[in-house]
XYZ file of C-alpha atoms in Angstrom:
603
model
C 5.308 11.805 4.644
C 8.920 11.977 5.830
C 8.693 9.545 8.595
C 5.733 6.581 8.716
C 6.275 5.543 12.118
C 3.271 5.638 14.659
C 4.336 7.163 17.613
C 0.912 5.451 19.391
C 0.914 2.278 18.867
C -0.271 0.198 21.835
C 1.974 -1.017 24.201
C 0.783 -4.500 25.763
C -0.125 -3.745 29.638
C 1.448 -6.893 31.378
C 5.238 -6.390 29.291
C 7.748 -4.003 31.410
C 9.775 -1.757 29.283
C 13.675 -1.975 29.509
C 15.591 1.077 31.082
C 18.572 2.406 29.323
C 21.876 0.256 29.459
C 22.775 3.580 31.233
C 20.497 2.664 34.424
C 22.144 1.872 37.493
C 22.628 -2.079 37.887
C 19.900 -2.519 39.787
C 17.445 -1.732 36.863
C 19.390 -4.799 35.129
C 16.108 -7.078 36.510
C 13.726 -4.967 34.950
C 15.241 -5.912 31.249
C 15.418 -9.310 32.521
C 11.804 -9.459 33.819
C 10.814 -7.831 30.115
C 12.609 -10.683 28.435
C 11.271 -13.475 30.363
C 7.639 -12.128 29.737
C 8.261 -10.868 26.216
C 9.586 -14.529 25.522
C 6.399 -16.414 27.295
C 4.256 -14.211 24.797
C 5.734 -14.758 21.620
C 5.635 -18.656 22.563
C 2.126 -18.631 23.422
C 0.276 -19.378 20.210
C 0.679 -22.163 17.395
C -1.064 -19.953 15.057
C 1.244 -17.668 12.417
C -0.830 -14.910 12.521
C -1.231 -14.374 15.982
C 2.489 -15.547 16.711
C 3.585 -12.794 14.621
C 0.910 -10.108 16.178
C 2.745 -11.193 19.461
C 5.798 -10.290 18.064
C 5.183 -6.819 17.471
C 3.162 -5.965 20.461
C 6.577 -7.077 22.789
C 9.075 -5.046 20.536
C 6.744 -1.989 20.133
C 6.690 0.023 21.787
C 8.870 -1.522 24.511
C 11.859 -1.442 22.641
C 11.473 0.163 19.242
C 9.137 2.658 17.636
C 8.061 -0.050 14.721
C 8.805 -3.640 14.067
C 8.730 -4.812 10.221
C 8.289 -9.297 9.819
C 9.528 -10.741 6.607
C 9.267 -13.825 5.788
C 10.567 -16.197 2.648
C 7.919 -16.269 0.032
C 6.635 -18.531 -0.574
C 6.499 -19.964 3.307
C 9.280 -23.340 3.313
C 8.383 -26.774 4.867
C 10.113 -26.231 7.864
C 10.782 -30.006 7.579
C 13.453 -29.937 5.114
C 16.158 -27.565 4.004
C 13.929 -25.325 1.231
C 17.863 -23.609 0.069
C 18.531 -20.278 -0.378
C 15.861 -17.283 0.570
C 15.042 -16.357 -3.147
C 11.975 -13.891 -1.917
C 10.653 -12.045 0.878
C 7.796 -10.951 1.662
C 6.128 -8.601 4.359
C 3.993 -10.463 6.795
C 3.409 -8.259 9.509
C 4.123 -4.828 10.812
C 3.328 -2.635 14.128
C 3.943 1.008 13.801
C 4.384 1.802 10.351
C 3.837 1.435 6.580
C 7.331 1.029 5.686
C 7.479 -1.222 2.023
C 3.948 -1.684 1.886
C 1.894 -0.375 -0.960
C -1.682 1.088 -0.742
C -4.160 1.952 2.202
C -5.165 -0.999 4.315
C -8.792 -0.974 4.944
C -9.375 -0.453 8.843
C -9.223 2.491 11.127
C -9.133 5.538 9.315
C -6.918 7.783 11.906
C -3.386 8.944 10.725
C -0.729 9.905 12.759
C 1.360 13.450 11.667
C 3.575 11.448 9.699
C 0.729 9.721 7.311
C 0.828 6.591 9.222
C -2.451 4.900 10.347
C -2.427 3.655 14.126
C -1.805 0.233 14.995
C -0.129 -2.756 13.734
C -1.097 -4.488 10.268
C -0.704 -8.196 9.484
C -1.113 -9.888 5.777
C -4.303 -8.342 4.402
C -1.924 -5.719 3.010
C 1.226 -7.624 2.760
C 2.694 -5.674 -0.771
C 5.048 -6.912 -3.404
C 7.475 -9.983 -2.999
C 11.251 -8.605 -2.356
C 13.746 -10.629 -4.458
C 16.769 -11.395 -2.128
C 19.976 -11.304 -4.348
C 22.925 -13.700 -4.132
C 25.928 -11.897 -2.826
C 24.627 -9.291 -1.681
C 23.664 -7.677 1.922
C 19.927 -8.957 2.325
C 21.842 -12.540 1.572
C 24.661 -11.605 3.892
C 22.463 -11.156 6.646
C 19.612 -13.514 6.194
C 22.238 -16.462 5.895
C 24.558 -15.266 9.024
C 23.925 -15.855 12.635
C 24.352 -12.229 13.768
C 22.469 -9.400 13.143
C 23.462 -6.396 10.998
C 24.849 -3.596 12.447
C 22.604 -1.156 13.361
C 23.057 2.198 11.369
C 21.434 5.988 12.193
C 20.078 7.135 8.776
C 22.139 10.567 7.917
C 24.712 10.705 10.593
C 28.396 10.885 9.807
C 30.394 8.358 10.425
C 28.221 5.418 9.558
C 30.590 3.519 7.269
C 30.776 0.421 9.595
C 26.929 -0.093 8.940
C 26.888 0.285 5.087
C 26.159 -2.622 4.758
C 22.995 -2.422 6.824
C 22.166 0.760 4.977
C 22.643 -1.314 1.396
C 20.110 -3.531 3.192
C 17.609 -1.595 3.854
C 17.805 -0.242 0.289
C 17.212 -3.589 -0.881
C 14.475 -4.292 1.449
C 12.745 -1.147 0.374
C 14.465 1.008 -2.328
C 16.129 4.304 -2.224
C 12.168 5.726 -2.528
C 11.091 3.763 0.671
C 14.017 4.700 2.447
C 13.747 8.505 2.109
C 10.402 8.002 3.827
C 12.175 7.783 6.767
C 13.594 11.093 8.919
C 17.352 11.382 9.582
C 18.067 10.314 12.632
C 16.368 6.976 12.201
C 17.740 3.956 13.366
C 17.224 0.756 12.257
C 18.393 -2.481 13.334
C 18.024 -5.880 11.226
C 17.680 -8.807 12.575
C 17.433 -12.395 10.484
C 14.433 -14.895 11.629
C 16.330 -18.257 11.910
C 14.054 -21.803 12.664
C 15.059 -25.177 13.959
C 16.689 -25.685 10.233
C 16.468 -22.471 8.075
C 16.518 -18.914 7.671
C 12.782 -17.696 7.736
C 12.829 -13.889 7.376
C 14.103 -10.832 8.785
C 13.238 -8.257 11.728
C 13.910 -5.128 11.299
C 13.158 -2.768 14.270
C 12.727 1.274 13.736
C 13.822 3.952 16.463
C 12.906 7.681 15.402
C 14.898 10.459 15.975
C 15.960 10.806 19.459
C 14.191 14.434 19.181
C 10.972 12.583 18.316
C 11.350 9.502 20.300
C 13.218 10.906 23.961
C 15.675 7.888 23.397
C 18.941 7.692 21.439
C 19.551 4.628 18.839
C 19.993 1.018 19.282
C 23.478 0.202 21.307
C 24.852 -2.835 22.115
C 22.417 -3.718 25.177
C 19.542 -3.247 22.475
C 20.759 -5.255 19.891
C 21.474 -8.069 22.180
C 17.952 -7.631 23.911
C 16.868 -7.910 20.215
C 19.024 -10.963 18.984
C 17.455 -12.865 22.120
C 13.821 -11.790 20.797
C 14.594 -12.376 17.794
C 15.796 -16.117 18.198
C 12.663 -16.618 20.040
C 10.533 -15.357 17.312
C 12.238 -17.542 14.540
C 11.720 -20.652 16.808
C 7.862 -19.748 17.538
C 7.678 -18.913 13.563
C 9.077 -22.420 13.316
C 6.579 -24.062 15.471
C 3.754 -22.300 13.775
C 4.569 -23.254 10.787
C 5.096 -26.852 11.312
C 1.533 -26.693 13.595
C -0.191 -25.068 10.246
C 1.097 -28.406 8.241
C 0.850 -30.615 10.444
C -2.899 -29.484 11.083
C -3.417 -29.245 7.196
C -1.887 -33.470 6.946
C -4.556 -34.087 9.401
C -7.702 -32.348 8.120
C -6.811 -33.985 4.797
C -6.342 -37.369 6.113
C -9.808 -37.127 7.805
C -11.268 -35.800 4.790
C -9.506 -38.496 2.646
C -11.467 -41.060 5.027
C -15.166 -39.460 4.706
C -17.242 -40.592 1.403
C -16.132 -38.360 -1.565
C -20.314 -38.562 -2.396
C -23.169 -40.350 -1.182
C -25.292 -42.501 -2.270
C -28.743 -41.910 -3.541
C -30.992 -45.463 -3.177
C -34.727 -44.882 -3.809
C -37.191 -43.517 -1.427
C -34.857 -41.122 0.657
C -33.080 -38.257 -0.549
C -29.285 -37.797 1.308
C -27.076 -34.709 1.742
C -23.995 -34.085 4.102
C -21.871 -31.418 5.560
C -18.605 -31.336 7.593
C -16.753 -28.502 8.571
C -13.224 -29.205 10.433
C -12.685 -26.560 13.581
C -10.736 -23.532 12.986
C -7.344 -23.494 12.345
C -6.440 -22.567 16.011
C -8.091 -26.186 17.105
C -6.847 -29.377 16.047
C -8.522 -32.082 14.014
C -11.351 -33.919 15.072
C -12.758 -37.203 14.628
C -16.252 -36.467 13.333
C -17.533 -38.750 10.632
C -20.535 -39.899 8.320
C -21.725 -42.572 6.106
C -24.602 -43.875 4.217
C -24.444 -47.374 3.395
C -27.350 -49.407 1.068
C -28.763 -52.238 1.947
C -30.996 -54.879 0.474
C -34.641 -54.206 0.313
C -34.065 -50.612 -0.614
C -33.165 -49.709 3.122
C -30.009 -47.474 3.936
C -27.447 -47.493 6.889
C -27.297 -43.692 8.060
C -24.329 -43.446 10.563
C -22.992 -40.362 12.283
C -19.799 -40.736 15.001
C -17.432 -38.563 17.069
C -13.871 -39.964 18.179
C -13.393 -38.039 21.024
C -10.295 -36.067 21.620
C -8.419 -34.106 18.988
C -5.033 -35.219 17.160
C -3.762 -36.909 14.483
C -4.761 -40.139 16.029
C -8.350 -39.504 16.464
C -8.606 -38.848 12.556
C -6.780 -42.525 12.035
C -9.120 -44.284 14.756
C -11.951 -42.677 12.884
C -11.430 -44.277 9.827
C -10.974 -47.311 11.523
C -14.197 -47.409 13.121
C -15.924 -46.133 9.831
C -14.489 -48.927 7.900
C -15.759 -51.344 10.732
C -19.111 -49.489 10.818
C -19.067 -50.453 6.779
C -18.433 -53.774 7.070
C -20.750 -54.567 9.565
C -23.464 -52.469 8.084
C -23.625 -54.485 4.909
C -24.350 -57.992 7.051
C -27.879 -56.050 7.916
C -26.919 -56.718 11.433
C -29.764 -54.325 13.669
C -28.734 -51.645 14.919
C -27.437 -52.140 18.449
C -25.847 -55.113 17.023
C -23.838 -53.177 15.275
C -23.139 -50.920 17.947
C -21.935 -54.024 19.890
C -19.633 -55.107 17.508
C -18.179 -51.358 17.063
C -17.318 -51.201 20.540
C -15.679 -54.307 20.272
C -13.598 -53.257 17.792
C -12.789 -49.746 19.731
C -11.294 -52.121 22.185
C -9.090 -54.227 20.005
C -7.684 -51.671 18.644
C -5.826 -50.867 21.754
C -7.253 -46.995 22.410
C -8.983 -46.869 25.423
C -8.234 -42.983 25.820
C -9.370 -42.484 22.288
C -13.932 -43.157 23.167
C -16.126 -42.536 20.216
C -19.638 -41.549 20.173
C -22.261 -42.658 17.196
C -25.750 -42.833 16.299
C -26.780 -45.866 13.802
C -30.187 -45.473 11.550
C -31.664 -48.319 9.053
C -34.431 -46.643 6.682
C -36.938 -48.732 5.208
C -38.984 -46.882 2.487
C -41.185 -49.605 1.809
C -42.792 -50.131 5.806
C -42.155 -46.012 6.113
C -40.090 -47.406 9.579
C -36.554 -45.763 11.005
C -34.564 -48.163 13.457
C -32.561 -46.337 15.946
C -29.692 -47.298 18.633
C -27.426 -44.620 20.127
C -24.146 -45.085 22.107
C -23.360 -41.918 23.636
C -23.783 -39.704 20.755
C -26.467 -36.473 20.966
C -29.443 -37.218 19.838
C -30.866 -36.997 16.425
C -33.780 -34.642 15.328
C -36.759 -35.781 13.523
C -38.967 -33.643 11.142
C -42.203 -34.722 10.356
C -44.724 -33.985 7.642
C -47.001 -31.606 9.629
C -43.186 -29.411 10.463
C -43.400 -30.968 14.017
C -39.482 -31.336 15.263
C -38.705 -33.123 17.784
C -35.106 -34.655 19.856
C -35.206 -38.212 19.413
C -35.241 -39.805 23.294
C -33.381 -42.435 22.808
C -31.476 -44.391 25.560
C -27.511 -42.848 25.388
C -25.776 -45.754 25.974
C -22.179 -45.705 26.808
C -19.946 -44.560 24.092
C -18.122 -47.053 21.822
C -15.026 -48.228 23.539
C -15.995 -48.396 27.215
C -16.440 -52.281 27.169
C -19.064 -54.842 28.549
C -22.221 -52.412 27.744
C -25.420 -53.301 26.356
C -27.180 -51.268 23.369
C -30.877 -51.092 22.371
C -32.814 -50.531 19.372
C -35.720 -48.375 18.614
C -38.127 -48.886 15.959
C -40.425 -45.703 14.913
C -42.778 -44.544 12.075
C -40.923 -42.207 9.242
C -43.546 -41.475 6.530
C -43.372 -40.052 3.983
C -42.351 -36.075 3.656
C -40.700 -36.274 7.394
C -36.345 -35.714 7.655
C -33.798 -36.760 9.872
C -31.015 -34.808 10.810
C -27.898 -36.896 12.404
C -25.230 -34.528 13.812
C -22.656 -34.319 15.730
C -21.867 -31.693 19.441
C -19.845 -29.205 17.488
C -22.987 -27.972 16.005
C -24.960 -27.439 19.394
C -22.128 -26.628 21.371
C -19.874 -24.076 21.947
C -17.131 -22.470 24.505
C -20.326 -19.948 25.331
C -23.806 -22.189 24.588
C -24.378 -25.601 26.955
C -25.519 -28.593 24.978
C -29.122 -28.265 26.207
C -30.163 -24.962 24.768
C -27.842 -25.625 21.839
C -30.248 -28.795 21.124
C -33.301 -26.579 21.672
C -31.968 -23.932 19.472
C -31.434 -26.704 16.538
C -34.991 -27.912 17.560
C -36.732 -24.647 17.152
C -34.666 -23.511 13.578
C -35.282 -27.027 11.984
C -39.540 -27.021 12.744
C -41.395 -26.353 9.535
C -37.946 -27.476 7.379
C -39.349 -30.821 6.058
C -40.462 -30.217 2.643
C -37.304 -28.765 1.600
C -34.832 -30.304 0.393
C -31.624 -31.992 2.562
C -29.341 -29.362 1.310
C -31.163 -26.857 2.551
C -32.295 -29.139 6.350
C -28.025 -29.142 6.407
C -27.851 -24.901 5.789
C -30.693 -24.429 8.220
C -28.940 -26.444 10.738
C -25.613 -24.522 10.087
C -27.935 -21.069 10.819
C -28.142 -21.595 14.583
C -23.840 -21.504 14.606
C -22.667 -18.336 16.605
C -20.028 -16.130 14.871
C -16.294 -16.574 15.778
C -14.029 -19.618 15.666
C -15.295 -23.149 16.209
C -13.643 -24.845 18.923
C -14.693 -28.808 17.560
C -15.328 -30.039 13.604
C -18.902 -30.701 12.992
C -20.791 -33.825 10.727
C -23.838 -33.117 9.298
C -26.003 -36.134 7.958
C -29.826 -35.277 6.413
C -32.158 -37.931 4.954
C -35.452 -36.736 3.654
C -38.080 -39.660 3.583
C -39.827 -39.745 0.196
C -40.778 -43.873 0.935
C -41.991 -46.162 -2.132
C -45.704 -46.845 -2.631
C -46.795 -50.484 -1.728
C -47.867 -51.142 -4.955
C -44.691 -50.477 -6.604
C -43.416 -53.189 -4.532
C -43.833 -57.161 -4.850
C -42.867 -59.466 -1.906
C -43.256 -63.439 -1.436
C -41.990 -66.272 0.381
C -41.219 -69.589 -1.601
C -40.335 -73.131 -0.443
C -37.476 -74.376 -1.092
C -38.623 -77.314 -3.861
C -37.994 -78.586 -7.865
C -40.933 -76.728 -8.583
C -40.571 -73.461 -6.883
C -37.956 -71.818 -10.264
C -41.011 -72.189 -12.306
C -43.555 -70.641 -9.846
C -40.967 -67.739 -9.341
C -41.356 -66.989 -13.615
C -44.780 -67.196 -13.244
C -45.595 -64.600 -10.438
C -42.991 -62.066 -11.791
C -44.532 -62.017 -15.269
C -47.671 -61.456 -13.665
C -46.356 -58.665 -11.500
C -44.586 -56.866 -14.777
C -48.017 -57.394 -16.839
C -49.850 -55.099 -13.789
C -47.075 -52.646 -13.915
C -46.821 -52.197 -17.533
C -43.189 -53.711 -17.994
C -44.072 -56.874 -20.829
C -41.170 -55.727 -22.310
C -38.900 -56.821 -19.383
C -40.991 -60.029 -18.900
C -38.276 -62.473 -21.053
C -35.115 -61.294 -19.472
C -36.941 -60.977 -16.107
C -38.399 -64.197 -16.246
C -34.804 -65.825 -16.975
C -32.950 -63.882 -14.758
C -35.148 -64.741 -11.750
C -35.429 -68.507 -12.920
C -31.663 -68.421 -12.521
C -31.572 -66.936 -9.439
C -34.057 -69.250 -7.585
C -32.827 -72.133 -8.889
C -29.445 -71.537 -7.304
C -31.209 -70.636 -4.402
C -33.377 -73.251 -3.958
C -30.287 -75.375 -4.001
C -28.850 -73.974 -1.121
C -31.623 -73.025 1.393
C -32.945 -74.996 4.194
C -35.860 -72.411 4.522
C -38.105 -70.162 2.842
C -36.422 -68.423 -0.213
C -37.472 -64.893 -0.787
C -37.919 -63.098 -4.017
C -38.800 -59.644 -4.589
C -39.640 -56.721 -7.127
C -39.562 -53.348 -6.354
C -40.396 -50.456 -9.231
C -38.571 -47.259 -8.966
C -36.565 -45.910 -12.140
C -35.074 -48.702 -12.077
C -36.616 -52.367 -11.905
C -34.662 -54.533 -9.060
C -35.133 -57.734 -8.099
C -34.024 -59.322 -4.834
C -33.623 -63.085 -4.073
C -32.524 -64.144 -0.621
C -31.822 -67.428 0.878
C -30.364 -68.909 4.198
C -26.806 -69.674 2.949
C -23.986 -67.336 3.569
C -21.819 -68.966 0.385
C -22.008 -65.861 -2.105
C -22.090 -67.313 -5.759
C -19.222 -66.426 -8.332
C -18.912 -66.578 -11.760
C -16.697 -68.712 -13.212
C -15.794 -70.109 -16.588
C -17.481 -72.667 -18.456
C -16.507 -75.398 -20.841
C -18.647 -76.382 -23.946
C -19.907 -79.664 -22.327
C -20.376 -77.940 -18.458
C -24.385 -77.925 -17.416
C -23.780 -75.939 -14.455
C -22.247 -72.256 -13.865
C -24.020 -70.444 -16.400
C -26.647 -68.949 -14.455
C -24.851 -65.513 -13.330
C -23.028 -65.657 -16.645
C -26.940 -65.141 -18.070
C -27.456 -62.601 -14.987
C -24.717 -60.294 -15.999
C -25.691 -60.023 -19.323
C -28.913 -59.429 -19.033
C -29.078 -56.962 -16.301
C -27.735 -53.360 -15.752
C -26.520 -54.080 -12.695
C -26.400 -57.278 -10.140
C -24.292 -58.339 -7.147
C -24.188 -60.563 -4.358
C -24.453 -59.419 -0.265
C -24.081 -61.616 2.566
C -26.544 -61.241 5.684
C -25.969 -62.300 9.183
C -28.636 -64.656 8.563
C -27.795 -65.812 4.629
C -27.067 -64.029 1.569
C -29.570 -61.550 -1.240
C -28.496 -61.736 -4.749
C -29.902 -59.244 -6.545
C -30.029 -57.368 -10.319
C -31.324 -54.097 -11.899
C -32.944 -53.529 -15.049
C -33.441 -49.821 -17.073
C -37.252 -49.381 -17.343
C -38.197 -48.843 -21.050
């Protein structure tokens, strides 16, 4: 294994290979016409990987045998100085096995030399070089010039010792005996916008092995100009790769962290952000509870990707929120999203979104869509089926109407909520991606959501995903009507004590005496305030799950608040009694009043 260079390695069809500075002039536009192309190339992606792969494939074989990247380890912030280069490490190489360690899995073919064919990127990328202060590694990674390029065993090479102390460095005396006399190697350093990033180092074989002498002065400044143009696209990949990793987190940071769980449906969720190689989406979810046991289910797509459609996201989930807890309907809410979409100034940035209310107690899903694909629904005998709803415009466009749809969700049926990245793709149209989701999801419904979500994820073709995709299941498990309580009292003196009397008789037929005091005080507290306030029917309600909640609603949209009381004060005791009694309570305001409600622990 004297020499590990690969004689075969592809050469890329489109990039012309430089004549010898020995041509005539006219042969001068050929090197130019290689440099113009072999610069569009290696500025053509954002990703590292493939930036570097583009690298090789315009230096080998056009202009060396093998091409060696290494880069600082571990990689800088190319947004501030990261000091002095205290590591490198091999990220890519085309040609040859110099300084790595170990056979990279792959194709299996050697070349005389021991060297397998091809180029090889980080899967193999070998130990971390430690770049010492002073000496030539330093000397060239921190000047602006590359090293001089040196023939290994020829006389007469003491102008490139240093580049031969390099090397040494780079690879140790072993590594460098690998390679024939005759060799030349020339090192280039990898500078960005504001740092050193690496080093280049470019291998020629003997001129008996190769049919071309070693690098001259034409070469190395053919090679300086590549070289500068790979630091710079090294540069932009790397601030891409942050810059894409800020923005996924943000947009994570602004989905739920967990769902909730209310009684009588059963939630789970998945997002997946687009490959690296696309940039961040505005996909999100939510699930947001409402009184009477029901639950918001909301789905939406910012359109476009950048950083901004991740920030408009949040805003719109936020507004979704907000407006979701005053148990607007559906297309109300809708309404008031795409309101919002327009204040906010971003009529390039549209959004899509489906809105759900669950009620496990009537077994009834309320739908409105703007613009968003359609949802799937599951029911109990495995039947799936694409919601037809009416589309709608998406959020944002202004001046458009949105309409509600009411339908029947019993018990054991699912709803999946989604968003396009999921049924479409750069090679699948929408349509047979929605069929395709369809078909998979039939039969799914008495699993759990988890697995509705992995099911879902099954019908996803292999290879890179050009958009993010939102995944929102609900599983209907309803509550039994006689786990639930309902009535409508007037507004009179009397009414506190009629409220006592019908909850203790609903706890006595569900077994719960031993909540009937606290109960009974609780809800005499809660009426009473009620009563006070309402110019129409007060409701109250009981609904048995694990948990015992009651629900009183009235017309008025002041929320009540706690608030200290003297010794000698009559009035402002009653949530004072409600917060020590119950597990939980709290207060929401409707469009059309308020619901104050509290939780008990069932014995």
């Amino acid at each position: 294994m004297r020499d590990q260079l690969n004689p075969e390695a592809g050469e890329p069809p489109a990039l012309p290979t430089p004549r010898r500075p020995s041509s005539p002039p006219e042969r001068v536009p050929e090197r130019l016409a290689y440099l113009d192309s072999a610069t569009r190339r290696i500025n053509s992606a954002l990703d590292l990987a493939a930036t570097l792969r583009n690298v090789g494939r315009v230096l080998v074989p056009a202009l060396a045998d093998a091409a060696v990247v290494h880069l600082r380890d571990p990689l800088p912030n190319v947004e501030r100085e990261p000091g002095f280069p205290e590591h490198l490490r091999i990220h890519h190489s085309q040609g040859t096995r110099l300084g790595r360690r170990g056979r990279p899995a792959g194709d299996d073919r050697r070349d005389r030399y021991g060297s397998r064919y091809g180029a090889r990127s980080t899967a193999d990328p070998g130990p971390a070089t430690p770049v010492t202060r002073g000496g030539a590694l330093a000397h060239t990674l921190l000047s602006r010039r590359p090293a001089e390029p040196v023939v290994l065993g020829a006389a007469g090479n003491s102008g490139s010792a240093r580049t031969t102390e390099l090397l040494r460095e780079l690879y140790g005396a072993r590594g460098l005996a690998r390679l024939s006399p005759g060799t030349s190697v020339l090192a280039l350093p990898l500078r960005g916008r504001k740092t050193v990033l690496g080093l280049l180092v470019l291998i020629r074989r003997p001129r008996a092995k190769s049919g071309r002498p070693g690098f001259d002065a034409t070469d190395t400044a053919t090679a300086a100009h590549l070289a500068t143009q790979a630091g710079l696209a090294v540069d932009t990949a790397l601030r891409y790769a942050r810059e894409w990793e800020i923005a996924n987190e943000l947009q994570r940071s602004m989905l739920p962290l967990r769902l909730p769980q209310p009684h009588g449906v059963r939630l789970a969720q998945r997002y997946l952000p687009g490959e690296r190689g696309a940039q961040v989406g505005g996909d999100w979810y939510d699930a947001v509870p409402l009184p009477g046991n029901r639950v918001a289910l909301i789905v939406g797509d910012v359109m476009g990707h950048s950083l901004t459609s991740a920030a408009i996201m949040g805003q719109l989930r936020t507004s979704a929120q907000t407006l979701a807890a005053l148990d607007l309907p559906p297309h109300e809410v809708l309404y008031h999203l795409d309101e919002q979409a327009q204040r906010l100034g971003r009529e390039q940035h549209l959004a899509t979104c489906v809105y759900a209310v669950y009620d496990p107690i009537a077994n009834r899903v309320v739908l409105a869509n703007a613009g968003h694909v359609p949802p799937v629904l599951v029911q109990p005998d495995g039947t799936a089926e694409l919601l037809d709803l009416e589309a709608g415009a998406p959020i944002g466009v202004g001046g458009v109407d949105f309409s509600s749809v009411e339908l029947p969700a019993p018990p054991g049926s699912a709803l999946l909520l989604f968003t396009d990245g999921l049924v479409e793709t750069r090679n699948r149209p929408l349509s047979d991606g929605l069929e395709l989701l369809r078909a998979r999801l039939a039969g799914a419904q008495r699993h759990a959501p988890e697995h509705l979500c992995q099911e879902a994820l099954r019908i996803l073709p292999p290879g890179d995903r050009g958009d993010d995709i939102a995944l929102l299941a609900a599983c209907f498990d309803g509550i039994p009507a006689g786990d639930v309580a309902h009535w409508y009292l007037q507004p009179r003196n009397e009414t506190p004590g009629r409220a006592r009397r019908l909850a203790a008789h609903t706890l006595r037929r569900w077994g719960l005496e031993e909540l009937s005091e606290a109960t009974e005080l609780m809800v005499s507290e809660l009426v009473t305030n009620a009563v006070q306030h309402a110019t129409r029917p007060v409701t109250l309600s009981l609904v048995r799950t694990t948990r015992l909640r009651c629900e009183v609603g009235d017309d008025s949209p002041l929320l009540p608040r706690p608030r200290r009381t003297g010794p000698e004060d009559e009035r402002g005791r009653g949530l004072q009694i409600v917060a020590r009694c119950a597990e939980r309570w709290g207060a929401t305001r409707l469009g059309t009043g308020k619901v104050v409600w509290f939780e008990q622990r069932l014995p």
